[in-house]
Short mmCIF file of C-alpha atoms in Angstrom, two decimals:
data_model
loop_
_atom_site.label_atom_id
_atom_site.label_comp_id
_atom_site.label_asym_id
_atom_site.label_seq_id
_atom_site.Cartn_x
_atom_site.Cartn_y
_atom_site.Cartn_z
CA UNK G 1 17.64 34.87 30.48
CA UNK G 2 14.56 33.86 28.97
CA UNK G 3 12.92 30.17 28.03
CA UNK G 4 12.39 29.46 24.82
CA UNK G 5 8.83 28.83 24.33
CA UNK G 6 7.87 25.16 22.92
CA UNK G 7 5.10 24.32 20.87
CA UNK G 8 2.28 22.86 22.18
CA UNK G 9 2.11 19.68 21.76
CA UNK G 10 -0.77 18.40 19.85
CA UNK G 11 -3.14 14.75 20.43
CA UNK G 12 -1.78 14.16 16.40
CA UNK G 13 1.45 14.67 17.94
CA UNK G 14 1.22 12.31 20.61
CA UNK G 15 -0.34 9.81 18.84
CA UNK G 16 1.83 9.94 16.09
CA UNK G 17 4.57 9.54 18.69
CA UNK G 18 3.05 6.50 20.56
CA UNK G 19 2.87 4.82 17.44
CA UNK G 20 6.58 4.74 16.42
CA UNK G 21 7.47 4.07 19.86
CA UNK G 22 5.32 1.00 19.51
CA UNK G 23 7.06 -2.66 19.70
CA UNK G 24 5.27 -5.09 18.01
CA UNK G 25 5.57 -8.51 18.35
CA UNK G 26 7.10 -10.58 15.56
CA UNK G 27 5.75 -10.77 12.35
CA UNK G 28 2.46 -8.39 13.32
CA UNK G 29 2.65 -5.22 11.26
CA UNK G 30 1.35 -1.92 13.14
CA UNK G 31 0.20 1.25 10.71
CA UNK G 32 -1.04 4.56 11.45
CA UNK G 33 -4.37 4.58 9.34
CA UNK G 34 -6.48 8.15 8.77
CA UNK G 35 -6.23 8.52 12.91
CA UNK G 36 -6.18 5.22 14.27
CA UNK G 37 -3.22 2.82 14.44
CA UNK G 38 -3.85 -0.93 13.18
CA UNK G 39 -1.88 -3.83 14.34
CA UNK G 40 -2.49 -6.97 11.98
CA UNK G 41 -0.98 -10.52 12.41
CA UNK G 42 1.57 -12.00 10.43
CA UNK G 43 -0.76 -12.97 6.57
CA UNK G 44 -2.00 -16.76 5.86
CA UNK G 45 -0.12 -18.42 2.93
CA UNK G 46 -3.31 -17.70 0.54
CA UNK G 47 -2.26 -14.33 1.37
CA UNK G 48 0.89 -14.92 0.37
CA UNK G 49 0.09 -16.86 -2.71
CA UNK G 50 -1.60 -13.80 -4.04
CA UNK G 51 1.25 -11.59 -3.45
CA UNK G 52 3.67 -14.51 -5.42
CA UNK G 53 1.91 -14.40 -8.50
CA UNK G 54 1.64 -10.80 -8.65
CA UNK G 55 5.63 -10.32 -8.40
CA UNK G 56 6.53 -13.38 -10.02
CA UNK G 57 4.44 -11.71 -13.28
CA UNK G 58 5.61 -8.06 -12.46
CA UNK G 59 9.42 -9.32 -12.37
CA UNK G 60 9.14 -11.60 -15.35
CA UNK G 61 6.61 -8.95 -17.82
CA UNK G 62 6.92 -5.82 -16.93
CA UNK G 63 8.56 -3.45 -19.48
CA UNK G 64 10.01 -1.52 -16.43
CA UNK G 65 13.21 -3.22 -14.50
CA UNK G 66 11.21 -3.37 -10.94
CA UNK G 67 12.01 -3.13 -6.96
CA UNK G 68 9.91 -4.84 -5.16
CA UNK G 69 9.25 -4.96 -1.23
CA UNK G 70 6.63 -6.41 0.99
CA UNK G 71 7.61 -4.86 4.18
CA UNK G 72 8.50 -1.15 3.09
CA UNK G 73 6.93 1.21 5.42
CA UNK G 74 5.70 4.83 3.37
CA UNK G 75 4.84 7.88 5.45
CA UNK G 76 1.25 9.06 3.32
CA UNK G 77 -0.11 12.80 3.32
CA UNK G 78 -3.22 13.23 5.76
CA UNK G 79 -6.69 14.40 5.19
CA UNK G 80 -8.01 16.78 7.70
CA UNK G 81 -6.66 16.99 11.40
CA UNK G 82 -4.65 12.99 11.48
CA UNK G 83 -1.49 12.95 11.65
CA UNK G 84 0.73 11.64 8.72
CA UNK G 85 -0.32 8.12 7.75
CA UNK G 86 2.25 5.08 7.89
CA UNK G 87 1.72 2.35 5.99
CA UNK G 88 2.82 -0.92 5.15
CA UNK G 89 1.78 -2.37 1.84
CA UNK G 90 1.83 -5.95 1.39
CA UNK G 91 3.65 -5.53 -2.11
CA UNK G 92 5.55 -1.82 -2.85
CA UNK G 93 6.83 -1.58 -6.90
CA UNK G 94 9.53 1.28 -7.29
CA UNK G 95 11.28 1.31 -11.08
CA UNK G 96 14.86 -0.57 -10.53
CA UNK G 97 16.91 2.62 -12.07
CA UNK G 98 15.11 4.73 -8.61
CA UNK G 99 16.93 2.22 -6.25
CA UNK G 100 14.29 3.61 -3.68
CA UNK G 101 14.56 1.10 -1.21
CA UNK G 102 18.12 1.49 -1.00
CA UNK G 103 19.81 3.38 1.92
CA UNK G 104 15.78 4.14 2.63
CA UNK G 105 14.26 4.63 6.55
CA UNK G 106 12.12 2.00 8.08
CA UNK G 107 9.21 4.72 7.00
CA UNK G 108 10.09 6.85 3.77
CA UNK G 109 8.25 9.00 1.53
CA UNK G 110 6.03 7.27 -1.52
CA UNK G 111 7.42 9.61 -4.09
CA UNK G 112 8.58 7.46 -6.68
CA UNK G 113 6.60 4.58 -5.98
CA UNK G 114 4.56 3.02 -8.55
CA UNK G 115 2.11 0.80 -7.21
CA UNK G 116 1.17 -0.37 -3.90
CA UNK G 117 -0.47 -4.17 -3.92
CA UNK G 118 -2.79 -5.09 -0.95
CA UNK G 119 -4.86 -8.47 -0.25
CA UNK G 120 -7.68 -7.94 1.92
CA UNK G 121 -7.41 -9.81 5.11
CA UNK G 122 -8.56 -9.26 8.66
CA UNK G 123 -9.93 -5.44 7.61
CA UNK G 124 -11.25 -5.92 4.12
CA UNK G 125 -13.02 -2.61 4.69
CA UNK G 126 -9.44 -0.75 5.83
CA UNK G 127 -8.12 -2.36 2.31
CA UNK G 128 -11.02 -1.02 0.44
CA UNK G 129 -11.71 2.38 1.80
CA UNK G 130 -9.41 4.19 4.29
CA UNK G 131 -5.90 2.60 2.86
CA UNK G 132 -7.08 3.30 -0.88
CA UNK G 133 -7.92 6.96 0.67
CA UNK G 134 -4.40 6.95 2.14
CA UNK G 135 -2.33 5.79 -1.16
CA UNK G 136 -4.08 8.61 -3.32
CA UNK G 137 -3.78 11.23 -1.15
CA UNK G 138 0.10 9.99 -1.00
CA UNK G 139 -0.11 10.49 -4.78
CA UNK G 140 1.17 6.72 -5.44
CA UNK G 141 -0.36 6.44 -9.21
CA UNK G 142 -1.16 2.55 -9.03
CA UNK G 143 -3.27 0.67 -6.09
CA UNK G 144 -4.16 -3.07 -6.51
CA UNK G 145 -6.29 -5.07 -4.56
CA UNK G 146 -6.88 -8.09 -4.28
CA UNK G 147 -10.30 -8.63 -2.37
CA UNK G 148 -10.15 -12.56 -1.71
CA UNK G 149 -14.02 -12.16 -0.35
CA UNK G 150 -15.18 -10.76 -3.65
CA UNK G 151 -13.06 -13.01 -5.72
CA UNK G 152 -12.24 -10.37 -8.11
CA UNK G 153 -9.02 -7.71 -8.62
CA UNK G 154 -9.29 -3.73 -8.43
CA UNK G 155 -6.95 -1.55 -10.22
CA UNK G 156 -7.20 2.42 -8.64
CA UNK G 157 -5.60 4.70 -10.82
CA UNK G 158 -4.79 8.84 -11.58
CA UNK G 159 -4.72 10.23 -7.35
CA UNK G 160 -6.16 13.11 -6.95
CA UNK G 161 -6.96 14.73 -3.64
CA UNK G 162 -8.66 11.86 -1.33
CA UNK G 163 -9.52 9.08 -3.86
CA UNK G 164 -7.93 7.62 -7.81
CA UNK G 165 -10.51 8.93 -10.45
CA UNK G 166 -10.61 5.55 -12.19
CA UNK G 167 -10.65 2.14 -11.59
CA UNK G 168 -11.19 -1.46 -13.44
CA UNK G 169 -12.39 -4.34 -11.35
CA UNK G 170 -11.99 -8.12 -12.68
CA UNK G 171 -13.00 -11.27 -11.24
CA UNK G 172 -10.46 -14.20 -10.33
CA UNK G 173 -9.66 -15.37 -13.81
CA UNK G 174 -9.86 -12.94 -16.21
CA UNK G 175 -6.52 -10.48 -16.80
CA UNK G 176 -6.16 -7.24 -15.86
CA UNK G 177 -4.03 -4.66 -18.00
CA UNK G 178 -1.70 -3.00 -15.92
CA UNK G 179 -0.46 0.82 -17.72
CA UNK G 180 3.09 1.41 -17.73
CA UNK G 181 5.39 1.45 -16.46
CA UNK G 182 4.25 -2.15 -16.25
CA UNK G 183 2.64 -2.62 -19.74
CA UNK G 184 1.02 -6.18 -19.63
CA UNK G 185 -1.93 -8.12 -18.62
CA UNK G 186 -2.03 -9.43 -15.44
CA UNK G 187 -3.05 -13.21 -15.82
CA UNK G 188 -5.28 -13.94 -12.79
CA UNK G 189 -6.64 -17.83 -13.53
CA UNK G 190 -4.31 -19.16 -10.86
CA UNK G 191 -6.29 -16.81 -8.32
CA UNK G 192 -9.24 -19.06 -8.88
#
């Protein structure tokens, strides 16, 4: 009788492994980010805030019924040799009629998904760079971020390959259109 032969096991592998085995106290948040895993303490209320006024305006104006979840973990395509990516946005929007979230995994696929809202915290660059890298290559078609130390908004949009093709930065104050399926300025004054 012969052994089957396993696959070798690969350092993506095992780190990809390690990190879902990982137990993280409560409230921290632990991703898998382009390679290298990211454990970030529970957010400050201004962090919060921010997060608020976006869903309180995306629930109330949107011309889409939306979903929305701050703790929704989405497994994200990988560039080059890392394993999959696993992140947690600070806000996830799905359309309502998708029921994404429903029935979904602690970590599920972004398909669907249409926009991903982070507020830059302890790793403004990881916000800016390697998590907007990680959303586009996931193909999510919205990323907003809100960059407290620049006092302004950021709206990355059309993915393609590593980065979004476009994007329209605002300061604290002014509004910032959001496309559909959302359809309506977001009002930012109460960011100031």
């Amino acid at each position: 009788m012969t052994a089957m032969a396993h696959a070798p096991r690969t350092q993506q592998d095992v780190l990809l492994e390690g990190f879902l085995a990982l137990d993280t106290p409560e409230g921290f948040r632990a991703e898998l980010i382009e390679g290298e895993i990211v454990v970030t303490p529970p957010p400050d209320g201004d962090h919060e805030d921010y997060i608020g006024l976006i869903v309180n305006q995306v629930i109330r104006r949107a011309r889409t019924d939306m979903q929305f979840s701050g703790n929704k973990g989405l497994k994200l395509r990988s560039g080059g040799v890392c394993p999959k990516n696993h992140a947690i946005p600070d806000g996830t929007f799905a359309p309502l009629s998708l029921r994404l979230f429903r029935g979904a995994e602690p970590w599920m696929p972004c398909e669907g998904v249409a926009m991903v809202a982070e507020v830059t915290s302890t790793r403004p660059d990881g916000d800016r760079e390697a998590k907007r890298r990680c959303y586009a290559r996931g193909g999510i078609p919205l990323y907003l971020l809100v960059d407290r130390e620049r006092s302004s908004l950021t709206l990355f949009s059309d993915p393609e390959d590593d980065d979004y093709r476009q994007d329209i930065r605002v300061p604290f104050g002014k509004p910032l259109p959001l496309p559909e399926p959302f359809g309506f300025e977001l009002e930012t004054s109460d960011f100031v």
